[in-house]
């Protein structure tokens, strides 16, 4: 069976993301073809061959001149993941002259467990690392040099011999409400069904709007979810605004939910880039892309998550930001999956690494104490 994925230029407003991708994969085949066209002023359109190995689910973009790439970027193959990989490539090329040469940076597409199993809720198939495990393995096996992740998919424990020295500047962290029949959650009639794969979103929706129904195995990439909405499977859905912006698909948004109405996932809107701990060259490249304000905010939120030992079965939300005085303001939340019980907390302190890690941990300890062990077993 043949699958064709098309990402046209209209969907990618940034130079980093403008590309057209056509891919053909034969079911069970050992080889495939991938065509990447980058309409950049300094690049001409190019055709690449792809070799896949069934054992590793790795598709490698190869230069026909067989020039060895200086940096191999590992990524998932979804339109959003590819947009993030191309944004990384564009920024590396802008910062380092040697990486601006044709063929200097290579995209390696890796299919993860989370991409392979779409019929079950994330919590039922393992939770942590579903979208990163195979990419981490490719990094450790030196099949790639750096790994580009959505930070909210990254487990709180990194694999041994890897580091994550770079968080690029964060996009908008808020969630977007999308519906063909209502302008907001409040306008949905009682009994309406909202589709989401996130227990965090489900619990916060049901807490405020208990008359609504939530279909919580509403999985797939952005395009797949929007198609299900258009087909009438659900009356509304919530998606991360950051992803819609990176895909140039904000025209689909009916309303943007405030932080108070829908606290975002830990590290939502942030891109993280990992490399091997002994690879000083890659670490130097990644340091040039790091946005320190984002890195500290993500570290604070992940300290909160680590303290709670959160999994896909526990609705957890957390957001750290800088206020007008330059201080860190952190808000955290845990909830029961049905939304009947929600515990919230907040912290304020200096915008520095040690202080922010301490705030995240302290907030997590407070909610652990208030919730009790049974709360987190639910």
Tab-separated table of C-alpha atoms in Angstrom:
chain	number	residue	atom	x	y	z
A	1	UNK	CA	0.000	0.000	0.000
A	2	UNK	CA	1.328	3.452	-0.891
A	3	UNK	CA	1.084	6.487	1.347
A	4	UNK	CA	1.649	9.997	0.030
A	5	UNK	CA	2.221	12.893	2.423
A	6	UNK	CA	2.055	16.367	0.920
A	7	UNK	CA	3.163	19.522	2.747
A	8	UNK	CA	2.560	22.465	0.452
A	9	UNK	CA	4.164	25.861	0.775
A	10	UNK	CA	0.942	27.506	1.925
A	11	UNK	CA	1.051	25.462	5.112
A	12	UNK	CA	4.508	26.705	6.078
A	13	UNK	CA	4.800	30.481	6.534
A	14	UNK	CA	8.393	30.527	7.837
A	15	UNK	CA	11.475	30.080	5.707
A	16	UNK	CA	12.485	27.264	8.001
A	17	UNK	CA	9.327	25.311	7.340
A	18	UNK	CA	8.581	26.029	3.675
A	19	UNK	CA	8.911	22.702	1.943
A	20	UNK	CA	7.005	20.208	-0.128
A	21	UNK	CA	7.373	16.636	0.939
A	22	UNK	CA	6.217	13.614	-1.003
A	23	UNK	CA	6.972	10.220	0.445
A	24	UNK	CA	6.228	6.718	-0.813
A	25	UNK	CA	6.574	3.835	1.555
A	26	UNK	CA	5.988	0.233	0.529
A	27	UNK	CA	4.476	-1.787	3.342
A	28	UNK	CA	7.218	-4.039	4.726
A	29	UNK	CA	9.673	-2.860	2.088
A	30	UNK	CA	13.358	-2.269	2.718
A	31	UNK	CA	13.558	0.830	0.513
A	32	UNK	CA	11.540	3.920	-0.285
A	33	UNK	CA	11.718	7.240	-2.071
A	34	UNK	CA	11.581	10.709	-0.580
A	35	UNK	CA	11.442	13.976	-2.469
A	36	UNK	CA	12.239	17.191	-0.622
A	37	UNK	CA	11.939	20.562	-2.314
A	38	UNK	CA	13.112	23.612	-0.402
A	39	UNK	CA	12.130	26.841	-2.228
A	40	UNK	CA	14.882	28.938	-0.588
A	41	UNK	CA	16.765	31.692	-2.392
A	42	UNK	CA	20.096	30.043	-1.665
A	43	UNK	CA	18.940	26.508	-2.399
A	44	UNK	CA	17.725	24.934	-5.578
A	45	UNK	CA	15.063	22.242	-5.461
A	46	UNK	CA	16.655	18.874	-4.918
A	47	UNK	CA	15.780	15.195	-5.054
A	48	UNK	CA	17.040	12.758	-2.457
A	49	UNK	CA	16.981	8.980	-2.229
A	50	UNK	CA	15.936	7.280	0.949
A	51	UNK	CA	17.030	3.977	2.404
A	52	UNK	CA	15.004	2.461	5.217
A	53	UNK	CA	15.887	-0.364	7.513
A	54	UNK	CA	12.916	-2.238	8.890
A	55	UNK	CA	14.791	-2.977	12.099
A	56	UNK	CA	15.308	0.672	12.995
A	57	UNK	CA	12.466	2.408	11.131
A	58	UNK	CA	14.941	5.034	9.938
A	59	UNK	CA	14.518	6.918	6.655
A	60	UNK	CA	17.641	8.821	5.648
A	61	UNK	CA	17.770	11.752	3.255
A	62	UNK	CA	20.842	11.141	1.095
A	63	UNK	CA	22.642	13.544	-1.208
A	64	UNK	CA	23.064	12.153	-4.732
A	65	UNK	CA	26.624	13.525	-4.757
A	66	UNK	CA	27.244	11.293	-1.669
A	67	UNK	CA	28.678	14.204	0.267
A	68	UNK	CA	28.966	13.296	3.927
A	69	UNK	CA	26.672	15.471	6.040
A	70	UNK	CA	28.225	17.422	8.900
A	71	UNK	CA	24.996	17.231	10.913
A	72	UNK	CA	22.304	14.545	10.694
A	73	UNK	CA	19.045	15.695	12.270
A	74	UNK	CA	16.771	12.979	13.641
A	75	UNK	CA	13.054	13.677	13.692
A	76	UNK	CA	9.627	12.079	13.558
A	77	UNK	CA	7.951	12.174	10.172
A	78	UNK	CA	4.773	14.100	10.977
A	79	UNK	CA	4.242	17.449	9.228
A	80	UNK	CA	4.742	19.304	12.516
A	81	UNK	CA	7.889	17.359	13.440
A	82	UNK	CA	9.338	18.034	9.994
A	83	UNK	CA	8.510	21.737	10.297
A	84	UNK	CA	10.473	21.777	13.564
A	85	UNK	CA	13.393	19.922	11.971
A	86	UNK	CA	13.539	22.377	9.075
A	87	UNK	CA	13.369	25.300	11.505
A	88	UNK	CA	16.380	23.782	13.268
A	89	UNK	CA	18.206	23.313	9.968
A	90	UNK	CA	17.502	26.893	8.897
A	91	UNK	CA	18.803	28.335	12.160
A	92	UNK	CA	21.935	26.192	12.105
A	93	UNK	CA	22.640	27.308	8.541
A	94	UNK	CA	22.200	30.956	9.531
A	95	UNK	CA	24.580	30.628	12.483
A	96	UNK	CA	27.356	28.506	10.917
A	97	UNK	CA	28.741	29.112	7.436
A	98	UNK	CA	29.988	25.549	7.000
A	99	UNK	CA	26.460	24.247	7.587
A	100	UNK	CA	25.008	26.490	4.880
A	101	UNK	CA	26.701	24.402	2.182
A	102	UNK	CA	24.443	22.125	0.130
A	103	UNK	CA	24.277	18.704	1.761
A	104	UNK	CA	25.928	19.794	5.006
A	105	UNK	CA	22.769	19.064	7.001
A	106	UNK	CA	20.744	15.900	6.497
A	107	UNK	CA	17.237	15.070	7.692
A	108	UNK	CA	16.721	11.567	9.095
A	109	UNK	CA	13.074	10.522	9.542
A	110	UNK	CA	12.454	7.987	12.304
A	111	UNK	CA	9.134	6.298	13.012
A	112	UNK	CA	8.441	6.059	16.736
A	113	UNK	CA	6.175	3.785	18.754
A	114	UNK	CA	3.738	6.650	19.193
A	115	UNK	CA	3.518	7.000	15.407
A	116	UNK	CA	3.043	3.281	14.801
A	117	UNK	CA	0.211	2.614	17.264
A	118	UNK	CA	-2.687	5.008	16.715
A	119	UNK	CA	-5.655	2.910	17.786
A	120	UNK	CA	-5.027	2.980	21.557
A	121	UNK	CA	-4.818	5.795	24.130
A	122	UNK	CA	-1.264	6.886	24.872
A	123	UNK	CA	-1.618	5.825	28.517
A	124	UNK	CA	-2.402	2.261	27.437
A	125	UNK	CA	0.730	1.790	25.335
A	126	UNK	CA	3.388	2.917	27.756
A	127	UNK	CA	3.143	6.657	28.217
A	128	UNK	CA	6.655	8.036	28.631
A	129	UNK	CA	9.010	8.101	25.672
A	130	UNK	CA	6.479	6.985	23.057
A	131	UNK	CA	7.616	9.698	20.647
A	132	UNK	CA	11.312	9.737	21.541
A	133	UNK	CA	12.569	6.187	22.232
A	134	UNK	CA	13.526	5.190	18.680
A	135	UNK	CA	15.053	8.618	18.008
A	136	UNK	CA	17.149	8.322	21.177
A	137	UNK	CA	18.311	4.877	20.066
A	138	UNK	CA	19.360	6.250	16.681
A	139	UNK	CA	21.303	8.987	18.454
A	140	UNK	CA	23.120	6.519	20.711
A	141	UNK	CA	23.845	4.277	17.702
A	142	UNK	CA	25.382	7.252	15.840
A	143	UNK	CA	22.787	7.026	13.055
A	144	UNK	CA	22.027	10.701	13.734
A	145	UNK	CA	23.997	13.520	15.371
A	146	UNK	CA	21.213	15.563	16.955
A	147	UNK	CA	17.586	14.807	17.829
A	148	UNK	CA	14.815	17.392	17.511
A	149	UNK	CA	11.914	16.856	19.914
A	150	UNK	CA	8.745	18.574	21.025
A	151	UNK	CA	9.791	19.092	24.635
A	152	UNK	CA	6.432	18.024	26.034
A	153	UNK	CA	7.130	14.541	24.575
A	154	UNK	CA	10.513	14.207	26.302
A	155	UNK	CA	10.587	12.089	29.508
A	156	UNK	CA	12.000	13.768	32.602
A	157	UNK	CA	14.928	11.306	32.566
A	158	UNK	CA	17.224	11.525	29.540
A	159	UNK	CA	18.906	8.357	28.233
A	160	UNK	CA	22.400	7.771	29.546
A	161	UNK	CA	25.164	9.312	27.385
A	162	UNK	CA	22.826	11.979	25.956
A	163	UNK	CA	22.341	15.632	26.870
A	164	UNK	CA	19.743	18.226	25.902
A	165	UNK	CA	21.672	21.513	25.869
A	166	UNK	CA	19.269	23.491	23.698
A	167	UNK	CA	15.730	24.793	23.883
A	168	UNK	CA	14.907	27.103	21.007
A	169	UNK	CA	12.737	30.144	21.701
A	170	UNK	CA	9.305	29.043	22.812
A	171	UNK	CA	6.173	29.523	20.727
A	172	UNK	CA	2.791	30.505	22.143
A	173	UNK	CA	1.986	28.028	24.926
A	174	UNK	CA	-1.806	28.349	24.828
A	175	UNK	CA	-4.341	25.836	23.529
A	176	UNK	CA	-6.635	26.551	20.600
A	177	UNK	CA	-10.340	25.672	20.487
A	178	UNK	CA	-11.510	24.506	17.062
A	179	UNK	CA	-15.142	23.866	16.142
A	180	UNK	CA	-17.426	24.172	13.125
A	181	UNK	CA	-20.475	24.917	15.284
A	182	UNK	CA	-19.350	26.983	18.295
A	183	UNK	CA	-17.082	29.931	18.962
A	184	UNK	CA	-15.964	28.753	22.402
A	185	UNK	CA	-16.192	25.894	24.886
A	186	UNK	CA	-18.942	27.771	26.719
A	187	UNK	CA	-21.088	27.871	23.575
A	188	UNK	CA	-21.083	24.103	23.007
A	189	UNK	CA	-24.497	22.580	23.769
A	190	UNK	CA	-24.735	20.044	26.604
A	191	UNK	CA	-23.849	16.574	25.369
A	192	UNK	CA	-21.458	17.832	22.691
A	193	UNK	CA	-18.349	15.690	22.154
A	194	UNK	CA	-14.829	17.119	22.214
A	195	UNK	CA	-11.946	15.086	20.825
A	196	UNK	CA	-8.548	15.051	22.527
A	197	UNK	CA	-5.714	12.624	23.223
A	198	UNK	CA	-4.727	14.599	26.331
A	199	UNK	CA	-5.961	13.744	29.817
A	200	UNK	CA	-4.753	17.200	30.862
A	201	UNK	CA	-7.207	18.804	28.462
A	202	UNK	CA	-9.955	16.301	29.249
A	203	UNK	CA	-9.811	16.880	33.002
A	204	UNK	CA	-9.804	20.683	32.724
A	205	UNK	CA	-12.684	20.652	30.225
A	206	UNK	CA	-14.840	18.378	32.390
A	207	UNK	CA	-14.000	20.358	35.530
A	208	UNK	CA	-15.480	23.528	34.005
A	209	UNK	CA	-18.044	21.987	31.651
A	210	UNK	CA	-19.257	18.688	33.162
A	211	UNK	CA	-22.179	18.510	30.697
A	212	UNK	CA	-19.792	17.928	27.784
A	213	UNK	CA	-18.480	14.560	26.598
A	214	UNK	CA	-14.800	13.934	25.836
A	215	UNK	CA	-13.530	11.383	23.324
A	216	UNK	CA	-10.079	10.763	24.799
A	217	UNK	CA	-8.545	8.569	22.105
A	218	UNK	CA	-8.665	11.333	19.505
A	219	UNK	CA	-5.182	10.683	18.131
A	220	UNK	CA	-3.250	11.452	14.958
A	221	UNK	CA	-1.394	14.453	13.560
A	222	UNK	CA	-3.002	17.884	13.246
A	223	UNK	CA	-4.330	17.204	9.754
A	224	UNK	CA	-5.862	13.883	10.814
A	225	UNK	CA	-7.639	15.446	13.786
A	226	UNK	CA	-9.024	18.289	11.716
A	227	UNK	CA	-10.336	15.790	9.153
A	228	UNK	CA	-12.123	13.870	11.931
A	229	UNK	CA	-13.660	17.143	13.081
A	230	UNK	CA	-14.796	17.966	9.554
A	231	UNK	CA	-16.251	14.463	9.218
A	232	UNK	CA	-18.421	15.021	12.288
A	233	UNK	CA	-16.698	12.490	14.557
A	234	UNK	CA	-16.600	15.219	17.231
A	235	UNK	CA	-18.082	18.703	17.563
A	236	UNK	CA	-14.837	20.333	18.702
A	237	UNK	CA	-11.202	19.703	19.516
A	238	UNK	CA	-8.320	21.419	21.288
A	239	UNK	CA	-4.849	21.663	19.757
A	240	UNK	CA	-1.630	23.390	20.795
A	241	UNK	CA	-1.535	26.846	19.237
A	242	UNK	CA	2.242	26.501	18.825
A	243	UNK	CA	1.856	23.596	16.394
A	244	UNK	CA	-0.817	25.379	14.390
A	245	UNK	CA	1.422	28.434	14.094
A	246	UNK	CA	4.383	26.355	12.938
A	247	UNK	CA	2.177	24.710	10.308
A	248	UNK	CA	0.568	27.989	9.217
A	249	UNK	CA	-2.874	26.629	10.108
A	250	UNK	CA	-4.184	29.241	12.556
A	251	UNK	CA	-7.089	30.044	10.221
A	252	UNK	CA	-8.745	26.936	11.667
A	253	UNK	CA	-8.809	28.399	15.202
A	254	UNK	CA	-12.211	29.347	16.625
A	255	UNK	CA	-10.857	30.715	19.924
A	256	UNK	CA	-7.630	30.810	21.925
A	257	UNK	CA	-7.969	29.632	25.509
A	258	UNK	CA	-6.365	31.743	28.222
A	259	UNK	CA	-3.821	30.241	30.622
A	260	UNK	CA	-6.426	30.511	33.385
A	261	UNK	CA	-8.994	28.570	31.347
A	262	UNK	CA	-6.624	25.830	30.163
A	263	UNK	CA	-3.215	25.507	31.809
A	264	UNK	CA	-0.789	24.117	29.215
A	265	UNK	CA	1.224	20.925	29.302
A	266	UNK	CA	4.706	21.053	30.789
A	267	UNK	CA	7.079	22.408	28.108
A	268	UNK	CA	4.270	23.010	25.589
A	269	UNK	CA	5.440	25.121	22.640
A	270	UNK	CA	9.139	24.408	23.251
A	271	UNK	CA	11.514	22.550	20.930
A	272	UNK	CA	14.381	20.624	22.529
A	273	UNK	CA	17.477	19.385	20.726
A	274	UNK	CA	19.608	16.562	22.124
A	275	UNK	CA	23.044	15.196	21.235
A	276	UNK	CA	25.500	12.641	22.609
A	277	UNK	CA	27.215	13.760	25.802
A	278	UNK	CA	30.689	13.191	24.322
A	279	UNK	CA	30.037	15.147	21.102
A	280	UNK	CA	31.516	18.586	21.757
A	281	UNK	CA	31.030	19.713	18.159
A	282	UNK	CA	27.280	19.151	18.238
A	283	UNK	CA	27.005	20.625	21.727
A	284	UNK	CA	28.674	23.799	20.429
A	285	UNK	CA	26.318	23.987	17.460
A	286	UNK	CA	23.297	23.540	19.730
A	287	UNK	CA	24.523	26.107	22.253
A	288	UNK	CA	24.312	28.704	19.499
A	289	UNK	CA	20.571	28.019	19.115
A	290	UNK	CA	19.681	27.919	22.811
A	291	UNK	CA	17.193	30.472	24.161
A	292	UNK	CA	18.068	30.756	27.837
A	293	UNK	CA	14.758	32.183	29.042
A	294	UNK	CA	12.952	29.218	27.466
A	295	UNK	CA	15.492	26.723	28.831
A	296	UNK	CA	14.981	27.944	32.386
A	297	UNK	CA	11.188	27.958	32.110
A	298	UNK	CA	11.184	24.404	30.739
A	299	UNK	CA	13.582	23.282	33.497
A	300	UNK	CA	11.239	24.687	36.155
A	301	UNK	CA	8.212	22.938	34.664
A	302	UNK	CA	10.052	19.625	34.256
A	303	UNK	CA	11.234	19.787	37.886
A	304	UNK	CA	7.566	20.035	38.857
A	305	UNK	CA	6.688	17.074	36.627
A	306	UNK	CA	9.613	14.990	37.888
A	307	UNK	CA	8.602	15.580	41.512
A	308	UNK	CA	5.085	14.371	40.724
A	309	UNK	CA	6.507	11.456	38.695
A	310	UNK	CA	3.784	12.199	36.193
A	311	UNK	CA	2.729	9.815	33.459
A	312	UNK	CA	0.173	9.841	30.663
A	313	UNK	CA	-2.351	8.526	33.215
A	314	UNK	CA	-2.040	11.602	35.445
A	315	UNK	CA	-3.452	14.923	34.206
A	316	UNK	CA	-0.662	17.408	34.994
A	317	UNK	CA	-0.169	20.960	33.747
A	318	UNK	CA	2.563	23.474	34.487
A	319	UNK	CA	3.724	26.808	33.138
A	320	UNK	CA	6.624	29.084	34.104
A	321	UNK	CA	6.903	32.596	32.678
A	322	UNK	CA	8.702	35.869	33.287
A	323	UNK	CA	6.627	38.772	34.636
A	324	UNK	CA	7.098	42.481	33.975
A	325	UNK	CA	9.540	42.738	36.893
A	326	UNK	CA	11.723	39.924	35.565
A	327	UNK	CA	10.593	37.372	38.141
A	328	UNK	CA	9.483	33.813	37.454
A	329	UNK	CA	5.801	33.061	37.960
A	330	UNK	CA	4.955	29.355	38.032
A	331	UNK	CA	1.489	27.800	37.951
A	332	UNK	CA	0.927	24.080	38.428
A	333	UNK	CA	-2.054	21.755	38.406
A	334	UNK	CA	-2.951	18.104	38.888
A	335	UNK	CA	-6.417	16.651	38.384
A	336	UNK	CA	-8.446	13.496	38.444
A	337	UNK	CA	-9.092	12.230	34.886
A	338	UNK	CA	-12.832	12.902	35.204
A	339	UNK	CA	-12.207	16.488	36.299
A	340	UNK	CA	-14.089	16.170	39.570
A	341	UNK	CA	-11.005	17.100	41.565
A	342	UNK	CA	-8.417	19.695	40.551
A	343	UNK	CA	-5.520	20.864	42.717
A	344	UNK	CA	-3.707	24.067	41.774
A	345	UNK	CA	-0.706	25.948	43.124
A	346	UNK	CA	1.593	28.818	42.177
A	347	UNK	CA	5.043	30.174	42.993
A	348	UNK	CA	6.956	33.399	42.391
A	349	UNK	CA	10.680	33.973	42.685
A	350	UNK	CA	13.922	34.975	40.925
A	351	UNK	CA	14.309	34.008	37.264
A	352	UNK	CA	17.426	31.914	37.801
A	353	UNK	CA	18.076	28.213	37.292
A	354	UNK	CA	18.526	27.127	40.916
A	355	UNK	CA	15.593	29.173	42.171
A	356	UNK	CA	13.303	27.963	39.405
A	357	UNK	CA	14.216	24.311	39.905
A	358	UNK	CA	13.485	24.770	43.614
A	359	UNK	CA	10.116	26.384	42.825
A	360	UNK	CA	9.090	23.547	40.525
A	361	UNK	CA	10.076	20.895	43.074
A	362	UNK	CA	8.391	22.710	45.952
A	363	UNK	CA	5.156	23.122	43.985
A	364	UNK	CA	5.202	19.429	43.136
A	365	UNK	CA	5.788	18.436	46.759
A	366	UNK	CA	2.852	20.585	47.846
A	367	UNK	CA	0.456	18.907	45.432
A	368	UNK	CA	1.757	15.457	46.377
A	369	UNK	CA	1.007	16.251	49.995
A	370	UNK	CA	-2.429	17.699	49.273
A	371	UNK	CA	-3.468	14.951	46.884
A	372	UNK	CA	-2.274	11.910	48.787
A	373	UNK	CA	-1.054	8.669	47.216
A	374	UNK	CA	-4.513	7.464	46.186
A	375	UNK	CA	-5.073	10.583	44.114
A	376	UNK	CA	-2.117	9.773	41.867
A	377	UNK	CA	-3.100	6.106	41.571
A	378	UNK	CA	-6.455	7.017	40.019
